[in-house]
PDB file of C-alpha atoms in Angstrom:
ATOM      1  CA  MET A  16       0.000   0.000   0.000  1.00  0.00           C
ATOM      2  CA  ARG A  17       1.260   3.426  -0.799  1.00  0.00           C
ATOM      3  CA  ALA A  18       2.662   4.953   2.409  1.00  0.00           C
ATOM      4  CA  TRP A  19       0.489   8.058   2.081  1.00  0.00           C
ATOM      5  CA  LEU A  20      -2.615   5.876   2.059  1.00  0.00           C
ATOM      6  CA  VAL A  21      -1.972   3.733   5.158  1.00  0.00           C
ATOM      7  CA  ALA A  22      -2.634   6.353   7.862  1.00  0.00           C
ATOM      8  CA  PRO A  23      -5.717   7.857   6.200  1.00  0.00           C
ATOM      9  CA  LEU A  24      -7.192   4.403   5.607  1.00  0.00           C
ATOM     10  CA  ALA A  25      -6.615   3.453   9.209  1.00  0.00           C
ATOM     11  CA  ALA A  26      -8.430   6.603  10.210  1.00  0.00           C
ATOM     12  CA  VAL A  27     -11.492   5.959   8.079  1.00  0.00           C
ATOM     13  CA  VAL A  28     -11.909   2.233   8.332  1.00  0.00           C
ATOM     14  CA  GLY A  29     -14.978   2.587  10.559  1.00  0.00           C
ATOM     15  CA  ALA A  30     -16.363   5.577   8.692  1.00  0.00           C
ATOM     16  CA  VAL A  31     -19.938   4.297   8.277  1.00  0.00           C
ATOM     17  CA  LEU A  32     -21.263   1.854  10.859  1.00  0.00           C
ATOM     18  CA  ALA A  33     -24.683   0.963  12.164  1.00  0.00           C
ATOM     19  CA  LEU A  34     -25.053   1.463  15.895  1.00  0.00           C
ATOM     20  CA  PRO A  35     -27.277  -0.962  17.773  1.00  0.00           C
ATOM     21  CA  GLY A  36     -29.264   0.208  20.759  1.00  0.00           C
ATOM     22  CA  GLY A  37     -30.456   3.702  19.961  1.00  0.00           C
ATOM     23  CA  GLN A  38     -30.344   6.766  17.826  1.00  0.00           C
ATOM     24  CA  ALA A  39     -27.358   9.075  17.656  1.00  0.00           C
ATOM     25  CA  THR A  40     -28.477  12.546  18.679  1.00  0.00           C
ATOM     26  CA  ALA A  41     -27.025  16.046  18.470  1.00  0.00           C
ATOM     27  CA  GLY A  42     -26.285  15.858  22.215  1.00  0.00           C
ATOM     28  CA  THR A  43     -24.185  12.709  21.848  1.00  0.00           C
ATOM     29  CA  ASP A  44     -20.544  12.888  22.916  1.00  0.00           C
ATOM     30  CA  PRO A  45     -18.441  12.386  19.737  1.00  0.00           C
ATOM     31  CA  GLU A  46     -15.957  10.059  21.451  1.00  0.00           C
ATOM     32  CA  ALA A  47     -18.764   7.933  22.898  1.00  0.00           C
ATOM     33  CA  LEU A  48     -20.346   7.790  19.436  1.00  0.00           C
ATOM     34  CA  LEU A  49     -17.087   6.515  17.876  1.00  0.00           C
ATOM     35  CA  LEU A  50     -16.614   3.984  20.696  1.00  0.00           C
ATOM     36  CA  ARG A  51     -20.126   2.647  20.048  1.00  0.00           C
ATOM     37  CA  ALA A  52     -19.287   2.434  16.336  1.00  0.00           C
ATOM     38  CA  ARG A  53     -16.103   0.490  17.156  1.00  0.00           C
ATOM     39  CA  ASP A  54     -18.107  -1.923  19.330  1.00  0.00           C
ATOM     40  CA  ALA A  55     -20.761  -2.286  16.613  1.00  0.00           C
ATOM     41  CA  SER A  56     -18.094  -3.208  14.065  1.00  0.00           C
ATOM     42  CA  ALA A  57     -17.462  -6.435  16.000  1.00  0.00           C
ATOM     43  CA  THR A  58     -20.957  -7.714  15.188  1.00  0.00           C
ATOM     44  CA  THR A  59     -22.258  -5.691  12.237  1.00  0.00           C
ATOM     45  CA  THR A  60     -21.649  -6.500   8.597  1.00  0.00           C
ATOM     46  CA  VAL A  61     -20.770  -3.399   6.569  1.00  0.00           C
ATOM     47  CA  ALA A  62     -19.870  -2.885   2.918  1.00  0.00           C
ATOM     48  CA  GLY A  63     -19.301   0.392   1.173  1.00  0.00           C
ATOM     49  CA  ILE A  64     -16.936   2.865  -0.392  1.00  0.00           C
ATOM     50  CA  VAL A  65     -14.363   4.875   1.556  1.00  0.00           C
ATOM     51  CA  GLU A  66     -13.200   8.180   0.121  1.00  0.00           C
ATOM     52  CA  VAL A  67      -9.743   9.286   1.210  1.00  0.00           C
ATOM     53  CA  ARG A  68      -8.485  12.829   0.610  1.00  0.00           C
ATOM     54  CA  TRP A  69      -4.966  14.027   1.347  1.00  0.00           C
ATOM     55  CA  ARG A  70      -2.512  16.739   0.417  1.00  0.00           C
ATOM     56  CA  ASP A  71       0.955  15.879  -0.839  1.00  0.00           C
ATOM     57  CA  GLY A  72       4.144  17.749   0.069  1.00  0.00           C
ATOM     58  CA  ASP A  73       3.312  20.423  -2.516  1.00  0.00           C
ATOM     59  CA  GLY A  74      -0.150  20.997  -1.047  1.00  0.00           C
ATOM     60  CA  VAL A  75      -1.949  19.369  -4.000  1.00  0.00           C
ATOM     61  CA  LEU A  76      -5.235  17.767  -2.943  1.00  0.00           C
ATOM     62  CA  HIS A  77      -5.707  14.124  -4.005  1.00  0.00           C
ATOM     63  CA  THR A  78      -8.834  11.963  -3.703  1.00  0.00           C
ATOM     64  CA  ASP A  79      -9.190   8.206  -4.020  1.00  0.00           C
ATOM     65  CA  ARG A  80     -12.141   5.887  -3.447  1.00  0.00           C
ATOM     66  CA  THR A  81     -11.836   2.260  -2.523  1.00  0.00           C
ATOM     67  CA  GLY A  82     -14.026  -0.542  -1.242  1.00  0.00           C
ATOM     68  CA  ALA A  83     -14.405  -1.284   2.456  1.00  0.00           C
ATOM     69  CA  ARG A  84     -16.086  -4.223   4.126  1.00  0.00           C
ATOM     70  CA  ALA A  85     -16.327  -5.522   7.667  1.00  0.00           C
ATOM     71  CA  ARG A  86     -17.801  -8.637   9.194  1.00  0.00           C
ATOM     72  CA  GLY A  87     -17.440 -10.327  12.554  1.00  0.00           C
ATOM     73  CA  GLY A  88     -14.881  -7.870  13.907  1.00  0.00           C
ATOM     74  CA  SER A  89     -12.556  -7.955  10.904  1.00  0.00           C
ATOM     75  CA  TYR A  90     -12.284  -5.574   7.983  1.00  0.00           C
ATOM     76  CA  VAL A  91     -10.628  -5.093   4.608  1.00  0.00           C
ATOM     77  CA  VAL A  92     -10.145  -1.673   3.008  1.00  0.00           C
ATOM     78  CA  GLY A  93      -8.572  -1.300  -0.424  1.00  0.00           C
ATOM     79  CA  ARG A  94      -8.216  -3.300  -3.597  1.00  0.00           C
ATOM     80  CA  GLY A  95      -5.736  -5.688  -5.139  1.00  0.00           C
ATOM     81  CA  ASP A  96      -2.440  -5.757  -3.285  1.00  0.00           C
ATOM     82  CA  ASN A  97      -3.106  -2.312  -1.757  1.00  0.00           C
ATOM     83  CA  VAL A  98      -5.184  -3.211   1.288  1.00  0.00           C
ATOM     84  CA  ALA A  99      -5.425  -2.607   5.002  1.00  0.00           C
ATOM     85  CA  VAL A 100      -6.761  -5.562   6.976  1.00  0.00           C
ATOM     86  CA  GLY A 101      -7.662  -5.773  10.643  1.00  0.00           C
ATOM     87  CA  VAL A 102      -8.870  -8.424  13.039  1.00  0.00           C
ATOM     88  CA  GLY A 103      -8.733  -8.778  16.808  1.00  0.00           C
ATOM     89  CA  GLY A 104      -6.992  -5.445  17.409  1.00  0.00           C
ATOM     90  CA  LEU A 105      -4.176  -6.247  14.971  1.00  0.00           C
ATOM     91  CA  ARG A 106      -3.765  -4.424  11.689  1.00  0.00           C
ATOM     92  CA  TRP A 107      -1.875  -5.227   8.490  1.00  0.00           C
ATOM     93  CA  ALA A 108      -1.120  -3.190   5.407  1.00  0.00           C
ATOM     94  CA  ALA A 109      -0.013  -4.829   2.171  1.00  0.00           C
ATOM     95  CA  ASP A 110       1.744  -3.257  -0.784  1.00  0.00           C
ATOM     96  CA  ASP A 111       2.494  -5.489  -3.753  1.00  0.00           C
ATOM     97  CA  GLY A 112       2.424  -8.582  -1.544  1.00  0.00           C
ATOM     98  CA  VAL A 113       4.577  -7.224   1.309  1.00  0.00           C
ATOM     99  CA  ALA A 114       2.638  -7.097   4.575  1.00  0.00           C
ATOM    100  CA  THR A 115       3.380  -4.849   7.540  1.00  0.00           C
ATOM    101  CA  ARG A 116       1.730  -5.560  10.894  1.00  0.00           C
ATOM    102  CA  TRP A 117       0.887  -2.945  13.494  1.00  0.00           C
ATOM    103  CA  GLY A 118      -1.477  -2.839  16.437  1.00  0.00           C
ATOM    104  CA  PRO A 119      -1.736  -2.714  20.196  1.00  0.00           C
ATOM    105  CA  VAL A 120       0.619  -4.543  22.527  1.00  0.00           C
ATOM    106  CA  ALA A 121      -0.873  -7.902  23.563  1.00  0.00           C
ATOM    107  CA  GLY A 122      -3.509  -7.399  26.250  1.00  0.00           C
ATOM    108  CA  THR A 123      -3.583  -3.620  25.782  1.00  0.00           C
ATOM    109  CA  PRO A 124      -6.864  -2.191  24.527  1.00  0.00           C
ATOM    110  CA  PRO A 125      -6.756   0.176  21.559  1.00  0.00           C
ATOM    111  CA  PRO A 126      -6.557   3.891  22.410  1.00  0.00           C
ATOM    112  CA  ALA A 127      -9.714   5.933  22.823  1.00  0.00           C
ATOM    113  CA  PRO A 128     -10.715   7.840  19.672  1.00  0.00           C
ATOM    114  CA  GLY A 129      -9.990  11.164  21.371  1.00  0.00           C
ATOM    115  CA  ALA A 130      -6.494  10.157  22.530  1.00  0.00           C
ATOM    116  CA  ALA A 131      -4.785  11.664  19.475  1.00  0.00           C
ATOM    117  CA  TRP A 132      -7.436  14.042  18.137  1.00  0.00           C
ATOM    118  CA  THR A 133      -9.921  16.647  19.284  1.00  0.00           C
ATOM    119  CA  LEU A 134     -13.364  15.358  18.309  1.00  0.00           C
ATOM    120  CA  GLU A 135     -16.500  17.357  17.554  1.00  0.00           C
ATOM    121  CA  LEU A 136     -19.930  16.729  16.093  1.00  0.00           C
ATOM    122  CA  ASP A 137     -20.639  18.401  12.758  1.00  0.00           C
ATOM    123  CA  GLY A 138     -24.339  17.850  12.207  1.00  0.00           C
ATOM    124  CA  THR A 139     -25.981  15.114  10.197  1.00  0.00           C
ATOM    125  CA  THR A 140     -26.026  14.136   6.545  1.00  0.00           C
ATOM    126  CA  GLU A 141     -27.272  11.334   4.359  1.00  0.00           C
ATOM    127  CA  VAL A 142     -25.014   8.439   3.365  1.00  0.00           C
ATOM    128  CA  ALA A 143     -26.344   5.719   1.046  1.00  0.00           C
ATOM    129  CA  GLY A 144     -29.881   6.885   1.757  1.00  0.00           C
ATOM    130  CA  ARG A 145     -29.435   6.712   5.551  1.00  0.00           C
ATOM    131  CA  SER A 146     -29.135   9.474   8.153  1.00  0.00           C
ATOM    132  CA  ALA A 147     -25.650   9.712   9.686  1.00  0.00           C
ATOM    133  CA  THR A 148     -24.048  11.894  12.359  1.00  0.00           C
ATOM    134  CA  VAL A 149     -20.737  13.449  11.318  1.00  0.00           C
ATOM    135  CA  VAL A 150     -17.801  13.350  13.758  1.00  0.00           C
ATOM    136  CA  VAL A 151     -14.780  15.481  12.813  1.00  0.00           C
ATOM    137  CA  ALA A 152     -11.310  14.712  14.198  1.00  0.00           C
ATOM    138  CA  HIS A 153      -8.877  17.652  14.435  1.00  0.00           C
ATOM    139  CA  HIS A 154      -5.129  17.503  15.037  1.00  0.00           C
ATOM    140  CA  ASP A 155      -3.607  19.803  17.693  1.00  0.00           C
ATOM    141  CA  ASP A 156      -2.882  22.389  14.981  1.00  0.00           C
ATOM    142  CA  GLY A 157      -6.604  22.522  14.093  1.00  0.00           C
ATOM    143  CA  GLN A 158      -6.181  20.625  10.828  1.00  0.00           C
ATOM    144  CA  VAL A 159      -8.986  18.160  10.022  1.00  0.00           C
ATOM    145  CA  ARG A 160      -7.519  14.638  10.102  1.00  0.00           C
ATOM    146  CA  ALA A 161     -10.672  12.577   9.544  1.00  0.00           C
ATOM    147  CA  ARG A 162     -14.437  12.723   9.203  1.00  0.00           C
ATOM    148  CA  PHE A 163     -16.510   9.794  10.409  1.00  0.00           C
ATOM    149  CA  PHE A 164     -20.095   9.288   9.262  1.00  0.00           C
ATOM    150  CA  VAL A 165     -21.898   7.183  11.871  1.00  0.00           C
ATOM    151  CA  ASP A 166     -25.259   5.650  10.953  1.00  0.00           C
ATOM    152  CA  ASP A 167     -27.933   7.108  13.270  1.00  0.00           C
ATOM    153  CA  ALA A 168     -29.892   3.841  13.373  1.00  0.00           C
TER     154      ALA A 168
END
């Protein structure tokens, strides 16, 4: 996988997830919403398209879309040899058949969504005909690092 794509893909893997047990509301804490989405990904089957946008060293904006699917707590994002795969808290990225593993230390839970970013709600929108709450993740410098669209149902 191209190096510039690994971090953004990791950030958006759970971009659209159904949340069991209630509606997301405007008063919902964005970190709690993302934690519920992470929990839902262990039991919910999801398939869709992930759009990744990034700026290169010259500030040129790039956009790429790729398939994403999750089932039973595992996911695959990408196509061909350029994929990110995760299961059981471990993550792999492959580029032309070479796999790199990363993830939490054994027995250590993954970090909270707000550990590295400042999270805020940014209203609702429609994704694939369904209402979704938008959670925006900002870096310390205020730059938007990711947008998550969490299914309100």
